[in-house]
Short mmCIF file of C-alpha atoms in Angstrom, two decimals:
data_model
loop_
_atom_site.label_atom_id
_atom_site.label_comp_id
_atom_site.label_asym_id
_atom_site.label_seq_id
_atom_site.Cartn_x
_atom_site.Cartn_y
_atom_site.Cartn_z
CA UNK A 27 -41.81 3.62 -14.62
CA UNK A 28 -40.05 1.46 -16.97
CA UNK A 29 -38.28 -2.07 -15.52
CA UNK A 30 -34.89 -0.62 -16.69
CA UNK A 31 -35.86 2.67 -14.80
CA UNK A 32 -36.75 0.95 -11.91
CA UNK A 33 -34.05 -1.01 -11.58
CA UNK A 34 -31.56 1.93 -12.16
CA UNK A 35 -33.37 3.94 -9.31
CA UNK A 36 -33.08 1.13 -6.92
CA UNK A 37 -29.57 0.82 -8.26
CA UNK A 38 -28.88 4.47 -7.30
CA UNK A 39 -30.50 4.63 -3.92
CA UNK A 40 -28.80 1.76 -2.80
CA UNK A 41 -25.72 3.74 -3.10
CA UNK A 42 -26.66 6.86 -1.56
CA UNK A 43 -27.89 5.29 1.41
CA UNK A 44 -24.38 3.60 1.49
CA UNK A 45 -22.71 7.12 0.75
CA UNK A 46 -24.53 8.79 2.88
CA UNK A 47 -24.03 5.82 5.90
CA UNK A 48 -20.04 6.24 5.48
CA UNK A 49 -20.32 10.29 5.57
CA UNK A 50 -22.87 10.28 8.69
CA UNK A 51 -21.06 7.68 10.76
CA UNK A 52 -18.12 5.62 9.18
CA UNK A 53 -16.01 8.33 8.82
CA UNK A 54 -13.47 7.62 11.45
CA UNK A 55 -13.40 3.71 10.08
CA UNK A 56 -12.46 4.48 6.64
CA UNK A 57 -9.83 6.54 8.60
CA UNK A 58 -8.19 3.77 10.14
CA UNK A 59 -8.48 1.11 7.95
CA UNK A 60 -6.85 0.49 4.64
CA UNK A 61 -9.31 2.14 1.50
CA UNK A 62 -9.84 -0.09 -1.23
CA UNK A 63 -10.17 2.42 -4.09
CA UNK A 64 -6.89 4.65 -2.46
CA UNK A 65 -3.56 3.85 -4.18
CA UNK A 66 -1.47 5.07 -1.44
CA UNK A 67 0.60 3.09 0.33
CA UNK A 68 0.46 5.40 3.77
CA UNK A 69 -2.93 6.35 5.42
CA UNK A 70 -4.04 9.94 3.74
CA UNK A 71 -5.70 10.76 7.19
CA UNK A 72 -3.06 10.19 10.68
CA UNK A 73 -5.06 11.29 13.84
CA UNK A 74 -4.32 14.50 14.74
CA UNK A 75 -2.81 14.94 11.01
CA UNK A 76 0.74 13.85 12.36
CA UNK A 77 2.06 10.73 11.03
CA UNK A 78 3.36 8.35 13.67
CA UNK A 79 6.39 6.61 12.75
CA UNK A 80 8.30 4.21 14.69
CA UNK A 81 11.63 2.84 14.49
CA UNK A 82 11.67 -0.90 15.07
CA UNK A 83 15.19 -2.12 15.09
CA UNK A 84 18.36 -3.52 17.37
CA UNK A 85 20.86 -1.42 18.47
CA UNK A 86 21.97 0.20 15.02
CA UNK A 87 18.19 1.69 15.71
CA UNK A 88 19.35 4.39 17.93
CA UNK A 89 21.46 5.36 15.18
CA UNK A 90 18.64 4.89 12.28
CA UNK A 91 16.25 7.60 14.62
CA UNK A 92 18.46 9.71 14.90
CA UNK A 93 18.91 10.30 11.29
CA UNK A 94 15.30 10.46 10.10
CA UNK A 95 14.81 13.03 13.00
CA UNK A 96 17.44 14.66 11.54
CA UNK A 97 16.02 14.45 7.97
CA UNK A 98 12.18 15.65 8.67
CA UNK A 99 13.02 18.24 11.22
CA UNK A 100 11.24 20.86 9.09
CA UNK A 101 7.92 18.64 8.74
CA UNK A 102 5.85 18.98 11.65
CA UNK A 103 3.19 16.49 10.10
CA UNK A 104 6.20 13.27 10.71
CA UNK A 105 6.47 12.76 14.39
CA UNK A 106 9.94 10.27 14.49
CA UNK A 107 9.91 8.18 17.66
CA UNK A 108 12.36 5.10 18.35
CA UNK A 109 11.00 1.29 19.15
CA UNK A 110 13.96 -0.25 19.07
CA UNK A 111 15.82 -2.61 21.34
CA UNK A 112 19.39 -3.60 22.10
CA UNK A 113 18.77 -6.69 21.84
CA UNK A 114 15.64 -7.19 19.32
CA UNK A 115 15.96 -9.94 16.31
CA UNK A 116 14.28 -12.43 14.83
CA UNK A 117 16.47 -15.90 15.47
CA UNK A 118 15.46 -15.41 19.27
CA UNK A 119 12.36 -14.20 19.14
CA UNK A 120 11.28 -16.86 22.12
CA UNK A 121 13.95 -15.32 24.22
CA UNK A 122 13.00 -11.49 23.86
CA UNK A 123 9.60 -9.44 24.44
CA UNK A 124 9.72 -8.59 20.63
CA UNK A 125 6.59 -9.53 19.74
CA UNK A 126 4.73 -8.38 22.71
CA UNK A 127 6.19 -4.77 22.64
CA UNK A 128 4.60 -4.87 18.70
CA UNK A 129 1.06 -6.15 20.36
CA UNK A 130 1.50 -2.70 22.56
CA UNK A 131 2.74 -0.57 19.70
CA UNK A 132 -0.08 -1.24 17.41
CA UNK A 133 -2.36 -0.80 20.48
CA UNK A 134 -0.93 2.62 21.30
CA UNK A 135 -2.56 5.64 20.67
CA UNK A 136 -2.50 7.97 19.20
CA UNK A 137 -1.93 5.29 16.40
CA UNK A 138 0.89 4.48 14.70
CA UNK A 139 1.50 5.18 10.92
CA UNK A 140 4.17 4.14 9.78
CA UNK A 141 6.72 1.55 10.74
CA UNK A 142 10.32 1.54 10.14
CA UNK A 143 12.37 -1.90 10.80
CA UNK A 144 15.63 -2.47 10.53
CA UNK A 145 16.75 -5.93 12.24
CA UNK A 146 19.39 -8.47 11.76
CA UNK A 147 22.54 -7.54 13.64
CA UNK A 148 21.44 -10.29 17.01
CA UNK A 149 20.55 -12.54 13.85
CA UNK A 150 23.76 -14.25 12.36
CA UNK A 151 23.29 -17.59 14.96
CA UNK A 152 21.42 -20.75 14.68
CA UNK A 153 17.92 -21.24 15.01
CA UNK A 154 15.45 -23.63 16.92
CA UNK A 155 14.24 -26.12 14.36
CA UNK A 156 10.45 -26.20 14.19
CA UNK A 157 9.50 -29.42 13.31
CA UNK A 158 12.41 -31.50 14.20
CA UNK A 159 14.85 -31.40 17.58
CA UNK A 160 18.17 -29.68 16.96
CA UNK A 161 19.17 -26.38 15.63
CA UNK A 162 19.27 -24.82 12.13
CA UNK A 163 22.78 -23.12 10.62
CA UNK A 164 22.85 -19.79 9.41
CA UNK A 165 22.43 -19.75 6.00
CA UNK A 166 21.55 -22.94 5.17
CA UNK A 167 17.64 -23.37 3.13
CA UNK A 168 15.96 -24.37 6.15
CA UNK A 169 17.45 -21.63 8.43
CA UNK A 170 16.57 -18.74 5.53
CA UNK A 171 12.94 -20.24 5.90
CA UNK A 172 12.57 -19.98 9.46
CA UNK A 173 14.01 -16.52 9.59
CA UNK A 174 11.72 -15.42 7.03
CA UNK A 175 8.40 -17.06 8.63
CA UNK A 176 9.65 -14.75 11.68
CA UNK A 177 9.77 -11.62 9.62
CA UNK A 178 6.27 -12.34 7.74
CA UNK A 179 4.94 -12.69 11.27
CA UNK A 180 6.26 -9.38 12.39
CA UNK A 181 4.93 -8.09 9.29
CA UNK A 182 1.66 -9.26 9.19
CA UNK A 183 1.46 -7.59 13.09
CA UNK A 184 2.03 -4.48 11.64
CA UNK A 185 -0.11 -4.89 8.94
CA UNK A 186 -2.95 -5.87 10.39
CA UNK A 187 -3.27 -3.00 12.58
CA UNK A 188 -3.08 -0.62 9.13
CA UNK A 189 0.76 0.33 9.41
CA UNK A 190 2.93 0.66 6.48
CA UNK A 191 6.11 -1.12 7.21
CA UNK A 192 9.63 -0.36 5.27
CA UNK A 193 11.81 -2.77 6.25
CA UNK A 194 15.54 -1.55 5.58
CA UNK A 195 18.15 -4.34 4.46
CA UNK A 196 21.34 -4.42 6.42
CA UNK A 197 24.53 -2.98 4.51
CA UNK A 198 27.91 -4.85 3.67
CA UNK A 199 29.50 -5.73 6.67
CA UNK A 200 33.37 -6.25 7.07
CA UNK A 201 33.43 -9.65 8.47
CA UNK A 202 32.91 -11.95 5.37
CA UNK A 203 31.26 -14.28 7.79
CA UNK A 204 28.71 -12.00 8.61
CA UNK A 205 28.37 -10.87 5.58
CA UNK A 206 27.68 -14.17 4.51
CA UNK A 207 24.78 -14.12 7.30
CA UNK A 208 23.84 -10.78 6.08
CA UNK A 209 22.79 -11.54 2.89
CA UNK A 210 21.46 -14.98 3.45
CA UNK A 211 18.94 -12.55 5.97
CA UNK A 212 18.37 -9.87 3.02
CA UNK A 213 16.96 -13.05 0.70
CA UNK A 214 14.82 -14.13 3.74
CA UNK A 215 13.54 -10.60 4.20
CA UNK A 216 13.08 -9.54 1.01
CA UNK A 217 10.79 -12.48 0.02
CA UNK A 218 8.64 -12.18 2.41
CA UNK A 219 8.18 -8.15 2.27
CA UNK A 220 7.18 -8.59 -1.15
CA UNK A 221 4.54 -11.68 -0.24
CA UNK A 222 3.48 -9.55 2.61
CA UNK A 223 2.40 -6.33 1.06
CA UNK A 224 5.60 -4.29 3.04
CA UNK A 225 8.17 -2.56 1.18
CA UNK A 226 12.00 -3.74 1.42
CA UNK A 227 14.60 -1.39 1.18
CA UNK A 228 18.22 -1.95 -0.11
CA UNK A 229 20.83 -0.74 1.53
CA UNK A 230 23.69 -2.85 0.06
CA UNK A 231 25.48 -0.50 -2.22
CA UNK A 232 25.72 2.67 -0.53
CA UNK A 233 28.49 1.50 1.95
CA UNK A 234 30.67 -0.04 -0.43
CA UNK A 235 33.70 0.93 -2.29
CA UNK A 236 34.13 0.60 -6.37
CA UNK A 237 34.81 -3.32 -6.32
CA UNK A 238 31.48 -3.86 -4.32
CA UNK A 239 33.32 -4.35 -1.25
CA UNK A 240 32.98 -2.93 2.47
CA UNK A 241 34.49 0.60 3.10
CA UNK A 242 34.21 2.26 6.84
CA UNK A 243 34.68 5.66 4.55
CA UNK A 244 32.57 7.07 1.17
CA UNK A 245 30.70 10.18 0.45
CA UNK A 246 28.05 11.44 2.59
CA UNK A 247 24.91 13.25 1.50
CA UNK A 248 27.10 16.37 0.50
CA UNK A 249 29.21 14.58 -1.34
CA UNK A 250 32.69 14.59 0.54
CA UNK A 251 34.37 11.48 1.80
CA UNK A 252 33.93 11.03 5.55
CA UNK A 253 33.94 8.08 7.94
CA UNK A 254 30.26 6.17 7.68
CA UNK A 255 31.30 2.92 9.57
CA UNK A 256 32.60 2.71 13.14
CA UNK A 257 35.79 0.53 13.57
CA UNK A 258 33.75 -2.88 14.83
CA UNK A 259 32.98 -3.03 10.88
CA UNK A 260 29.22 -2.93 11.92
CA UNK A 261 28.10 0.38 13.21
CA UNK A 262 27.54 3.81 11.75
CA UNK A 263 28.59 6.95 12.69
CA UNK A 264 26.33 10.13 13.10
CA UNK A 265 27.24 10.60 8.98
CA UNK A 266 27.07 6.83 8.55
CA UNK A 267 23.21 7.07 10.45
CA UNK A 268 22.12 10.21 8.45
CA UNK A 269 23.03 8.45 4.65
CA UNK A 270 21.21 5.12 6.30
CA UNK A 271 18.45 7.37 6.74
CA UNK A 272 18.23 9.01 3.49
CA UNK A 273 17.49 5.58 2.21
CA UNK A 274 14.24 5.61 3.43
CA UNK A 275 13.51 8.97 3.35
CA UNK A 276 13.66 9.12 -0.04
CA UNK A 277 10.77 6.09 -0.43
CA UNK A 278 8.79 8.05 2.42
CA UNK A 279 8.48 10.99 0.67
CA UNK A 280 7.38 9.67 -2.28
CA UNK A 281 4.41 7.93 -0.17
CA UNK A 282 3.82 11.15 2.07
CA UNK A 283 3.35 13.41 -1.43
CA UNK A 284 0.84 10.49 -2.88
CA UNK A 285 -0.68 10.11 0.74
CA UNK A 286 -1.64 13.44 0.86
CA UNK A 287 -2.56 14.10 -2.50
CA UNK A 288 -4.89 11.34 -1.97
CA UNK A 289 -7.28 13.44 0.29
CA UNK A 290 -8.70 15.20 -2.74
CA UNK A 291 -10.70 11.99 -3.63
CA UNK A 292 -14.09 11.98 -2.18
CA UNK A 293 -14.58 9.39 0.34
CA UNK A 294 -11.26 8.92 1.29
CA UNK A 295 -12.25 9.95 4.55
CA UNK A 296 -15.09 11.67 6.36
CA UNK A 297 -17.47 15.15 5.86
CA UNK A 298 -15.26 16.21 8.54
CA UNK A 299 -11.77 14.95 7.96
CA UNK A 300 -12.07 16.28 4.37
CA UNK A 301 -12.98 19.54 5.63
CA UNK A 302 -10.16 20.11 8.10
CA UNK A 303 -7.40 18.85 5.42
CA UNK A 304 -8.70 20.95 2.30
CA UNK A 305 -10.93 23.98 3.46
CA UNK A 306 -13.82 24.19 0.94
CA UNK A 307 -13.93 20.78 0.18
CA UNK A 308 -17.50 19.05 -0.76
CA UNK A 309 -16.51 15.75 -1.86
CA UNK A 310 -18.67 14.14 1.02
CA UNK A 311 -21.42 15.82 0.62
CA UNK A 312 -23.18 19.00 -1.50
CA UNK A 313 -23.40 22.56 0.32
CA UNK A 314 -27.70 21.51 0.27
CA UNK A 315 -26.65 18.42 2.81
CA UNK A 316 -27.70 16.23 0.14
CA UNK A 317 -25.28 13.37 -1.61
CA UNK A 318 -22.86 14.74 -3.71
CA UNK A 319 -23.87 11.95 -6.04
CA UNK A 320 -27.86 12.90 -6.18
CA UNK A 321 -26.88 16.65 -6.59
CA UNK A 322 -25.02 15.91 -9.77
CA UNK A 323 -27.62 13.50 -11.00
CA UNK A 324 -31.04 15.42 -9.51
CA UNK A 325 -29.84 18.74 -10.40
CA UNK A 326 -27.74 19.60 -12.87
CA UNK A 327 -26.50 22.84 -13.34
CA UNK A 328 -24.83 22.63 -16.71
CA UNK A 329 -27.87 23.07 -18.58
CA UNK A 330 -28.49 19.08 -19.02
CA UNK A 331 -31.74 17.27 -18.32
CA UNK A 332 -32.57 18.44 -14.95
CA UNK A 333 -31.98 22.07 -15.81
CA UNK A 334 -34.14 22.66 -18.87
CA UNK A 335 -37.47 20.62 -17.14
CA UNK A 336 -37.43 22.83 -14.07
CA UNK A 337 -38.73 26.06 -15.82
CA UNK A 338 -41.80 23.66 -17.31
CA UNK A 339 -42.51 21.91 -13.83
CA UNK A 340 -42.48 25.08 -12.53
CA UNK A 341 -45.09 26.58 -15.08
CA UNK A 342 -47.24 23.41 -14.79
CA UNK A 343 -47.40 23.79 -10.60
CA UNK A 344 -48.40 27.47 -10.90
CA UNK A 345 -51.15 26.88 -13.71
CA UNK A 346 -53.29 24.39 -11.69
CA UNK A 347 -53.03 23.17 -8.36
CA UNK A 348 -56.38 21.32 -8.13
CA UNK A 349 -55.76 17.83 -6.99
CA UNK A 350 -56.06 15.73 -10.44
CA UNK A 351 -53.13 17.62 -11.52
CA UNK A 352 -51.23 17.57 -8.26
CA UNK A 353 -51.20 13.83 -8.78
CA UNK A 354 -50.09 14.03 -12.80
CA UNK A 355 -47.36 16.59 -12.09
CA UNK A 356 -45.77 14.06 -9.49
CA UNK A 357 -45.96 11.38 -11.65
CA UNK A 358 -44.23 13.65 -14.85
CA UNK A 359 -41.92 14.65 -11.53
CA UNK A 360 -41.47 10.78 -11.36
CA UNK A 361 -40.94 10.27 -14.42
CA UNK A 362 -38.68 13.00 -15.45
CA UNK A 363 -36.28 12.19 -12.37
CA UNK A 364 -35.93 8.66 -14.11
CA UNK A 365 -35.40 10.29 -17.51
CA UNK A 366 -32.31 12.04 -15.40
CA UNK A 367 -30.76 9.41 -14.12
CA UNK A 368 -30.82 7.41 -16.81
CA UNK A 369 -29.55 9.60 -19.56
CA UNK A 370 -26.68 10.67 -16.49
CA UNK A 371 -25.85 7.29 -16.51
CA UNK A 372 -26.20 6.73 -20.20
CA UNK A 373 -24.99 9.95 -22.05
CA UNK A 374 -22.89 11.82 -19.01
CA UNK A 375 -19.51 10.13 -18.64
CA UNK A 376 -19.52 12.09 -15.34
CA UNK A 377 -22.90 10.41 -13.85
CA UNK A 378 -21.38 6.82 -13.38
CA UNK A 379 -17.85 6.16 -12.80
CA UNK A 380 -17.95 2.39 -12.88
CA UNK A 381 -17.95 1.06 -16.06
CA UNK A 382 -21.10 0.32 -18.81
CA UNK A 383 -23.92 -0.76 -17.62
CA UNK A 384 -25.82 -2.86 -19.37
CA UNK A 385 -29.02 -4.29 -18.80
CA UNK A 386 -30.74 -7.78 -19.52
CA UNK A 387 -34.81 -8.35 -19.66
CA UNK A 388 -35.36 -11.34 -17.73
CA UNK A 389 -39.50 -10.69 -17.85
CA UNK A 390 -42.14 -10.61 -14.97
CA UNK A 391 -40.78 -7.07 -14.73
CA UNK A 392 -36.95 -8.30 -13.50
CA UNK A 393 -33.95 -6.92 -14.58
CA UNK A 394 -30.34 -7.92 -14.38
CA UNK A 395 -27.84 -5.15 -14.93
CA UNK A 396 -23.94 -5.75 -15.42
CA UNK A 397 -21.41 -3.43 -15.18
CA UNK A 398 -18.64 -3.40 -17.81
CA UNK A 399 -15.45 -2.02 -16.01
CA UNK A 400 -12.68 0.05 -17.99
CA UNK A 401 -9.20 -1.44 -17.11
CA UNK A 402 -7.41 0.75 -14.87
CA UNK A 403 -4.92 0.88 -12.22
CA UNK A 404 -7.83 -0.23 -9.77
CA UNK A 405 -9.24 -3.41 -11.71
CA UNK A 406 -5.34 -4.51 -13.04
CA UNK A 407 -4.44 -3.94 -8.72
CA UNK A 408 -7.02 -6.41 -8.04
CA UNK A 409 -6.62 -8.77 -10.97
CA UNK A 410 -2.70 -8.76 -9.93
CA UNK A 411 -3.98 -9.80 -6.05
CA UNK A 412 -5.75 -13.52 -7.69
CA UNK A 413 -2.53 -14.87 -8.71
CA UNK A 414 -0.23 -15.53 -5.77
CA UNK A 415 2.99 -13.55 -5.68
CA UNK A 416 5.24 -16.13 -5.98
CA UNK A 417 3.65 -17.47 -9.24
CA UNK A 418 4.02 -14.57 -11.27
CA UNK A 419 6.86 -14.09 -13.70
CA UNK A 420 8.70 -11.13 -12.08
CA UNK A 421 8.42 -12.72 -8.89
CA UNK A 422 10.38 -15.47 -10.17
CA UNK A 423 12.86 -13.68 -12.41
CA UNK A 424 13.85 -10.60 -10.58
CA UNK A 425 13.29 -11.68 -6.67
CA UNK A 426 14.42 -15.22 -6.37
CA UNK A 427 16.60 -15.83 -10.16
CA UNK A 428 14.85 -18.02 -11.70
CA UNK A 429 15.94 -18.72 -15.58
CA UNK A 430 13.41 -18.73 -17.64
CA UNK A 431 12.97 -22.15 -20.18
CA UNK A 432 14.64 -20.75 -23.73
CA UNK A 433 12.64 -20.49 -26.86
CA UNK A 434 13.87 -22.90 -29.20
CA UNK A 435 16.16 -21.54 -31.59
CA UNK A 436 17.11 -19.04 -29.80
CA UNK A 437 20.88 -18.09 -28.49
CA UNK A 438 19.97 -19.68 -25.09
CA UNK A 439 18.65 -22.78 -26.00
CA UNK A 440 21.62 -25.66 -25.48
CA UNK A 441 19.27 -28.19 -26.62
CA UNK A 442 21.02 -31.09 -27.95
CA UNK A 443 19.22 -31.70 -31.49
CA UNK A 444 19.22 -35.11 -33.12
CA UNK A 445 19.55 -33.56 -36.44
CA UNK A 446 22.22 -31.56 -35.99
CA UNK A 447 24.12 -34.48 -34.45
CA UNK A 448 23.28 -36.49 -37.99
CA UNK A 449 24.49 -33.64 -39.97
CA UNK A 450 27.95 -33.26 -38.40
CA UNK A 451 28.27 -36.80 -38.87
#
C-alpha cells in the first residue's frame, strides 16, 4: 500500500464512520438543528411533517392570523397558530412577559418552525435609557438603537432555538406623528434582521395611495377597491388583514418550495426521515445497509474499476484456495480496493464532491493532502459570513444610505481642483 493510498483510505473511512454515525443515531439532531450544507432558509424536516408557525405580534396580530389561516387553508403541512399579545412591544419589554412567553414558545413541543412577528403599534413612546438615568425620545439615534438591541434580542431567541423568523414592517399610518415613529422603528428593525440572519418584510407601499401617502381604501388581492384600514388610521379590516398576509405568504412559499425540495439531498436528515418524505429514497444509506458512499466507490456498477476486477478475483479464488494464495489474493483484494478509490477520487467526478485533492510527500511515510474547493454557492455563503454585515458594500449602500466616495473625474466628484481654479483665472 502506497503512502498516498494509505492516506486516502484513512481519508475515506474517517468519513464513513462519520456518515454512518449521523444515519445510525444523529438523525433526529440534524433534524432540529440548522444544516450547514442546506440552503434553505426553513427546516426541510418539521416533526410530524407539519410546519409550526406562530404569530408573534400586538394586537394587529389577531388580525395578521387570521389572514395567513385564511391563505394556507388548503396546505395541511402549515399549521397557523397565534402568539400574540394585546399589549406585546419592544419599548416596554421590562413591563410585559414578552420575553418569557418566547422562552416557553421555543420550549414547546411539538416545535416551532417558523416565526412570524409583527410588533410596533405599543412602540411609538420613550424608552428607559441604558446607560444613563432619564428616558430616550422616539426617534431620536439613541432611541432607534435601543429599540433595535430589543428586536436583535428577540431575534436571536428565536434563532437560537432553529426558528426562521419574518419579521413584517408596519404600514403607513395616518397620524404623521406615528408615522414618524413608524418608520424610525422600520430602520431599527430592518438593521438588525439583516445582522441577525431573520428576514424583514416591507409592508410600506401596499397601503398607500399614488402620492405615497396613507389611504384607509386600495385594491385587495382581487383587484377591486375596498376598505383595508379601520377608521383609528391604524387597524385593518378582514380585507386589510388578508393583503397584510399575502405579504408574507408570498416570501413563505418561496422558502416552503426550497424547504422541501431540499429533502432530496442526502443527509439532510435521517435513514428514516428520508424514507417517510420520499418513498424509495437511499440517500442515507445503499439497499446492502452499507454507506451510500462505499457502495459507489467499492462497487461500481457502471462498468468502472470495481466492475471489470470482480470476474478475475473471482477466477483467482476458485483456481486455488490453498493458504499461500489465500493470503496473495487478499493482498491483490487490498490492493485493488486502493486502486478503486483512488482512481474514484481521481478520474470519477462523481467519487469526491469536495474539491481536488492534492497530495504532498512529507517522507517517513506521511502525507498531507489538501483539498482544492470549486467556488460555489456553499464556499461564497461562508466566505460572505467572515466579513461582518455591516462592513460590506451593500450593507452600506442599500440598508443604511451611505454615498459612496466619487471617482475622480467623474460627474459626482465636486472636488474643488487647484488647477481649474488657475485656469478660470
Amino acid at each position: 500500500m502506497t503512502s498516498i493510498s494509505r492516506a486516502l483510505a484513512v481519508f475515506l473511512m474517517t468519513a464513513v464512520v462519520v456518515f454512518a454515525a449521523l444515519a445510525a443515531g444523529g438523525g433526529t439532531l440534524l433534524a432540529q438543528t440548522p444544516n450547514p450544507l442546506s440552503s434553505s432558509y426553513v427546516t426541510p424536516f418539521p416533526q410530524t411533517d407539519r410546519y409550526q408557525v406562530r404569530v408573534i405580534g400586538d394586537w394587529l396580530g389577531s388580525g395578521l392570523t387570521s389572514g395567513l389561516q385564511d391563505a394556507f387553508k388548503q396546505d395541511a403541512s402549515v399549521q397557523i397558530q397565534d402568539a400574540s399579545k394585546s399589549n406585546y412591544g419592544l419599548a416596554r419589554t421590562e413591563q410585559i412577559s414578552l420575553f418569557g412567553d418566547i422562552d416557553k414558545l421555543t420550549s414547546s413541543n411539538p416545535p416551532v418552525n417558523i416565526a412570524v412577528v409583527m410588533l410596533g403599534v405599543n412602540d411609538a413612546t420613550s424608552m428607559k435609557a441604558p446607560t444613563v438615568t432619564g428616558r430616550l425620545q422616539v426617534g431620536t439615534a439613541e432611541w432607534k438603537d435601543a429599540y433595535g438591541r430589543e428586536a436583535e434580542k428577540l431575534i436571536r431567541k428565536l434563532k437560537a432555538a432553529n426558528i426562521a423568523v419574518y419579521w413584517l414592517g408596519l404600514p403607513v399610518m395616518a397620524s404623521s406623528q406615528r408615522n414618524d415613529a413608524v418608520a424610525a422603528m422600520n430602520d431599527a428593525v430592518r438593521q438588525a434582521a439583516y445582522v441577525n440572519g431573520a428576514k424583514f418584510i416591507d409592508t410600506s407601499a401596499g397601503f398607500t395611495d399614488q402620492s405615497g401617502a396613507y389611504s384607509a381604501y386600495g385594491p385587495d388581492l382581487t383587484g377591486q377597491t375596498k376598505r383595508l384600514r379601520e377608521g383609528d388610521g391604524v387597524g385593518f379590516t378582514a380585507a386589510g388583514s388578508r393583503k397584510l398576509a399575502n405579504y408574507v405568504e408570498i416570501v413563505l412559499r418561496r422558502d416552503l418550495a426550497q424547504a422541501k425540495a431540499q429533502r432530496n439531498i442526502p443527509l439532510a436528515g435521517d435513514e428514516e426521515e428520508q424514507a417517510r418524505v420520499v418513498p424509495g429514497n437511499r440517500s442515507a444509506k445503499s439497499a446492502g445497509g452499507k454507506s451510500a458512499w462505499t457502495t459507489e466507490m467499492g462497487a461500481r456498477s457502471d462498468g468502472g474499476p470495481a466492475a471489470a476486477t470482480e470476474p478475475a478475483t473471482k477466477a483467482a479464488t476458485a483456481k486455488d484456495n490453498t493458504p499461500a494464495s489465500t493470503a496473495a489474493s487478499a493482498t491483490a483484494a487490498t490492493a485493488t480496493d486502493d486502486q478503486r478509490r483512488e482512481q474514484a477520487a481521481f478520474a470519477d467526478p462523481s467519487g469526491f464532491q469536495g474539491g481536488e485533492l492534492i497530495f504532498g510527500d512529507l517522507g517517513d511515510g506521511m502525507t498531507a493532502i489538501a483539498v482544492i474547493s470549486p467556488v460555489g454557492e456553499f464556499s461564497m455563503r461562508e466566505i460572505q459570513r467572515q466579513t461582518p454585515l455591516a462592513d460590506r458594500l451593500y450593507f452600506k449602500v442599500l440598508s443604511r444610505g451611505d454615498a459612496l466616495p466619487p471617482k475622480d473625474g467623474r460627474a459626482d466628484d465636486f472636488t474643488w481642483r487647484e488647477d481649474s481654479a488657475a485656469s478660470q483665472q
